[in-house]
Amino acid sequence: MPYNVVNKAIVCPMCGELSRAEIYTSVNDTKDKSLRSKVLSGELFSWSCPSCKYSARLNYPILYNDMKNRFMVYLIPKIDRYQLCDKELEEKYSNLRNISKRITPDFNSFKEKIFIFESGLDDMAVELTKLAISQTVSKKLGDEPIAEGYLSMYDRETNTMGFTFFMGEELKPYVQTARLEIYSKSKNITDRFAIKDKKLKGFIKIDREWAENILYRYKRAKHIEKLNKLKE
Ligand SMILES: [Zn+2]
């Protein structure tokens, strides 16, 4: 099956009319390409009341599978856990090895994960790169806080990556490109400091908080190395 659908009752928040909607709980990209674009455009989540035509985006958990690019992304709105071990899911896909499994709490990071893995990139290294670039951007703009940021461009030929950051309370977009060298350096750091995370079972959340933790471990190790050199 390229997808799983459940039929759910929905009460319209506008007119109060009760209707039913088809909710996709999982989507398999390799089997149905048209579903992929409906997921990314958000069309799959849009709902409109048959009575008053009020339309809204439905927020519900959905599992996105892409076996060709070997990743699974589980969008679970507002999830604040770092790791999710779903026994049923683990058993169902126990024959699949070396699959990157991620959980994301919102639609934007869900889309970003799909973009990262489809581009053949390592999302841990991307997250660390994004953190480094965001600090540069924040400094450049007079310490303006960054609310969110996403990988929005990747070009292997010109050797560049682009991130779109949303600044301050107004969420003003700001695009910053970066050379792939920063990504390579980030990849080396995650290969060294995220060994444990790479071995974790189940779905894990790789986000800014995670990257901050890795960066902290990296800086601490560098500091210790420096102290040891001084002792020699
Ligand atoms: Zn309605």
Coordinates of C-alpha atoms and ligand atoms in Angstrom, one line a residue:
M1 CA 0.0 0.0 0.0
P2 CA 1.4 3.4 -0.9
Y3 CA -0.6 5.0 2.0
N4 CA -2.8 4.4 5.0
V5 CA -6.0 6.4 5.4
V6 CA -8.4 6.6 8.3
N7 CA -11.8 8.2 8.2
K8 CA -12.3 10.7 11.0
A9 CA -15.2 12.8 12.2
I10 CA -14.5 16.5 12.2
V11 CA -16.6 19.3 13.7
C12 CA -16.3 22.5 11.8
P13 CA -14.9 25.2 14.0
M14 CA -16.8 27.8 12.0
C15 CA -20.4 26.5 11.6
G16 CA -20.3 23.5 14.0
E17 CA -21.4 21.0 11.3
L18 CA -20.2 17.4 11.7
S19 CA -18.5 15.9 8.7
R20 CA -16.0 13.2 7.9
A21 CA -12.5 13.6 6.5
E22 CA -9.9 11.2 5.1
I23 CA -6.7 11.4 7.2
Y24 CA -3.5 10.0 5.8
T25 CA -1.5 8.4 8.6
S26 CA 1.3 7.2 6.4
V27 CA 2.6 7.9 2.9
N28 CA 5.1 5.9 0.9
D29 CA 6.9 8.0 -1.6
T30 CA 8.5 5.1 -3.6
K31 CA 5.1 3.7 -4.5
D32 CA 3.1 6.9 -5.3
K33 CA 4.9 10.0 -6.6
S34 CA 1.8 12.2 -6.7
L35 CA 1.4 11.8 -3.0
R36 CA 4.9 13.3 -2.4
S37 CA 3.9 16.6 -4.0
K38 CA 0.6 16.7 -2.1
V39 CA 2.5 16.2 1.1
L40 CA 5.0 19.0 0.3
S41 CA 2.4 21.5 -0.9
G42 CA 0.3 20.8 2.2
E43 CA -2.6 19.8 0.0
L44 CA -2.8 16.4 1.7
F45 CA -3.6 18.2 5.0
S46 CA -6.1 20.7 3.8
W47 CA -9.7 20.3 4.7
S48 CA -12.8 22.2 3.8
C49 CA -16.2 22.1 5.5
P50 CA -18.8 20.7 3.1
S51 CA -21.4 22.9 4.7
C52 CA -19.9 26.4 5.0
K53 CA -16.7 25.9 2.9
Y54 CA -14.5 27.1 5.7
S55 CA -11.0 25.6 5.1
A56 CA -8.2 24.7 7.4
R57 CA -5.0 22.7 7.6
L58 CA -5.4 19.6 9.7
N59 CA -2.7 18.8 12.2
Y60 CA -2.2 15.1 12.8
P61 CA 0.7 12.6 12.9
I62 CA 1.8 11.3 9.6
L63 CA 4.7 8.9 8.7
Y64 CA 6.5 9.6 5.5
N65 CA 8.5 6.7 4.0
D66 CA 11.1 7.0 1.3
M67 CA 12.8 3.6 0.9
K68 CA 14.8 4.6 -2.2
N69 CA 16.6 7.4 -0.3
R70 CA 16.4 5.3 2.9
F71 CA 14.7 7.6 5.3
M72 CA 11.5 7.8 7.3
V73 CA 10.2 11.1 8.8
Y74 CA 7.4 11.0 11.4
L75 CA 5.6 14.3 11.8
I76 CA 4.0 14.4 15.2
P77 CA 2.6 17.9 15.9
K78 CA 4.2 19.5 19.0
I79 CA 6.1 16.4 20.0
D80 CA 8.8 17.3 22.6
R81 CA 10.5 14.0 23.0
Y82 CA 14.0 13.3 21.7
Q83 CA 13.4 9.6 20.9
L84 CA 10.4 7.6 20.0
C85 CA 10.5 3.8 20.0
D86 CA 7.3 2.5 18.5
K87 CA 7.3 -1.3 19.0
E88 CA 4.8 -2.0 16.2
L89 CA 6.7 0.2 13.7
E90 CA 10.1 -1.3 14.7
E91 CA 8.8 -4.8 14.1
K92 CA 7.1 -3.9 10.8
Y93 CA 10.4 -2.5 9.4
S94 CA 12.8 -4.7 11.3
N95 CA 14.2 -6.1 8.0
L96 CA 15.3 -2.6 6.9
R97 CA 18.8 -1.5 7.9
N98 CA 20.5 1.8 7.8
I99 CA 17.4 3.9 7.5
S100 CA 17.5 7.4 9.0
K101 CA 14.4 7.7 11.2
R102 CA 13.4 11.1 12.4
I103 CA 10.6 12.7 14.4
T104 CA 9.6 16.3 13.7
P105 CA 7.2 18.6 15.7
D106 CA 6.0 20.8 12.9
F107 CA 5.3 20.9 9.1
N108 CA 8.2 23.1 8.2
S109 CA 10.9 20.9 9.8
F110 CA 9.1 17.9 8.3
K111 CA 9.4 19.3 4.8
E112 CA 13.0 20.3 5.5
K113 CA 13.9 16.7 6.5
I114 CA 12.4 15.4 3.3
F115 CA 14.5 17.9 1.3
I116 CA 17.7 17.1 3.1
F117 CA 17.4 13.4 2.7
E118 CA 16.3 13.6 -0.9
S119 CA 19.4 15.7 -1.6
G120 CA 21.5 12.9 -0.2
L121 CA 22.7 15.1 2.7
D122 CA 23.3 14.1 6.3
D123 CA 20.8 15.9 8.5
M124 CA 23.0 15.9 11.5
A125 CA 25.7 17.8 9.7
V126 CA 23.1 20.1 8.1
E127 CA 21.7 21.0 11.5
L128 CA 25.2 21.8 12.8
T129 CA 26.0 23.9 9.7
K130 CA 22.7 25.8 10.2
L131 CA 23.6 26.5 13.8
A132 CA 27.0 27.9 12.9
I133 CA 25.6 30.0 10.0
S134 CA 22.7 31.3 12.2
Q135 CA 25.2 32.6 14.8
T136 CA 27.1 34.4 12.0
V137 CA 23.8 35.9 10.7
S138 CA 22.6 36.9 14.2
K139 CA 25.9 38.7 14.8
K140 CA 25.9 40.4 11.4
L141 CA 22.4 41.8 12.1
G142 CA 23.3 43.2 15.5
D143 CA 22.5 40.2 17.7
E144 CA 19.0 39.9 16.4
P145 CA 17.5 36.6 17.6
I146 CA 16.7 33.9 15.1
A147 CA 13.3 32.2 15.6
E148 CA 13.6 29.5 13.0
G149 CA 15.8 28.4 10.1
Y150 CA 15.7 25.9 7.3
L151 CA 17.9 24.5 4.6
S152 CA 16.3 26.0 1.5
M153 CA 18.8 25.5 -1.3
Y154 CA 21.5 23.0 -2.1
D155 CA 23.6 23.1 -5.3
R156 CA 26.3 20.5 -5.7
E157 CA 27.7 22.2 -8.8
T158 CA 28.3 25.6 -7.3
N159 CA 29.3 24.0 -4.0
T160 CA 26.8 26.0 -2.0
M161 CA 24.0 25.6 0.5
G162 CA 21.4 28.2 1.3
F163 CA 19.5 28.7 4.6
T164 CA 16.4 30.8 5.1
F165 CA 16.2 32.2 8.6
F166 CA 13.2 33.9 10.2
M167 CA 14.3 36.8 12.4
G168 CA 12.8 38.3 15.5
E169 CA 9.2 38.3 16.5
E170 CA 8.1 39.5 13.1
L171 CA 9.7 36.4 11.5
K172 CA 11.4 38.5 8.8
P173 CA 13.0 36.1 6.3
Y174 CA 16.8 36.3 5.7
V175 CA 18.6 34.1 3.2
Q176 CA 22.3 33.2 3.8
T177 CA 24.4 31.0 1.6
A178 CA 27.3 28.9 2.8
R179 CA 30.2 27.0 1.2
L180 CA 30.0 23.3 1.5
E181 CA 33.3 23.3 3.4
I182 CA 31.4 24.2 6.6
Y183 CA 29.1 21.3 5.9
S184 CA 32.2 19.0 5.5
K185 CA 33.6 20.2 8.8
S186 CA 30.3 19.7 10.5
K187 CA 30.1 16.2 9.1
N188 CA 33.5 15.4 10.7
I189 CA 32.3 16.8 14.0
T190 CA 29.1 14.7 14.0
D191 CA 31.0 11.6 12.9
R192 CA 33.2 12.1 16.0
F193 CA 30.7 13.4 18.6
A194 CA 27.3 11.8 17.6
I195 CA 28.4 8.2 17.4
K196 CA 25.9 7.3 20.2
D197 CA 23.0 9.1 18.5
K198 CA 23.7 7.4 15.2
K199 CA 23.2 4.0 16.9
L200 CA 20.0 4.9 18.6
K201 CA 16.9 2.8 17.9
G202 CA 13.6 4.3 16.8
F203 CA 12.9 7.8 15.7
I204 CA 15.0 10.6 17.0
K205 CA 14.7 14.4 16.8
I206 CA 17.6 16.2 15.2
D207 CA 17.1 19.9 15.7
R208 CA 18.8 23.1 16.9
E209 CA 18.8 21.9 20.5
W210 CA 20.5 18.7 19.4
A211 CA 23.1 20.6 17.4
E212 CA 23.8 22.9 20.4
N213 CA 24.6 19.9 22.5
I214 CA 27.0 18.4 19.9
L215 CA 28.7 21.8 19.5
Y216 CA 29.1 22.0 23.3
R217 CA 30.7 18.5 23.4
Y218 CA 33.0 19.4 20.5
K219 CA 34.2 22.7 22.2
R220 CA 34.7 20.9 25.5
A221 CA 36.9 18.2 23.8
K222 CA 38.9 20.9 22.0
H223 CA 39.4 22.7 25.3
I224 CA 40.6 19.5 27.0
E225 CA 43.0 18.8 24.1
K226 CA 44.4 22.2 24.6
L227 CA 45.0 21.7 28.3
N228 CA 46.6 18.4 27.7
K229 CA 49.0 20.0 25.2
L230 CA 50.0 22.6 27.8
K231 CA 50.9 19.8 30.2
E232 CA 53.2 18.1 27.8
Ligands
ZN1 ZN -18.5 24.7 8.4

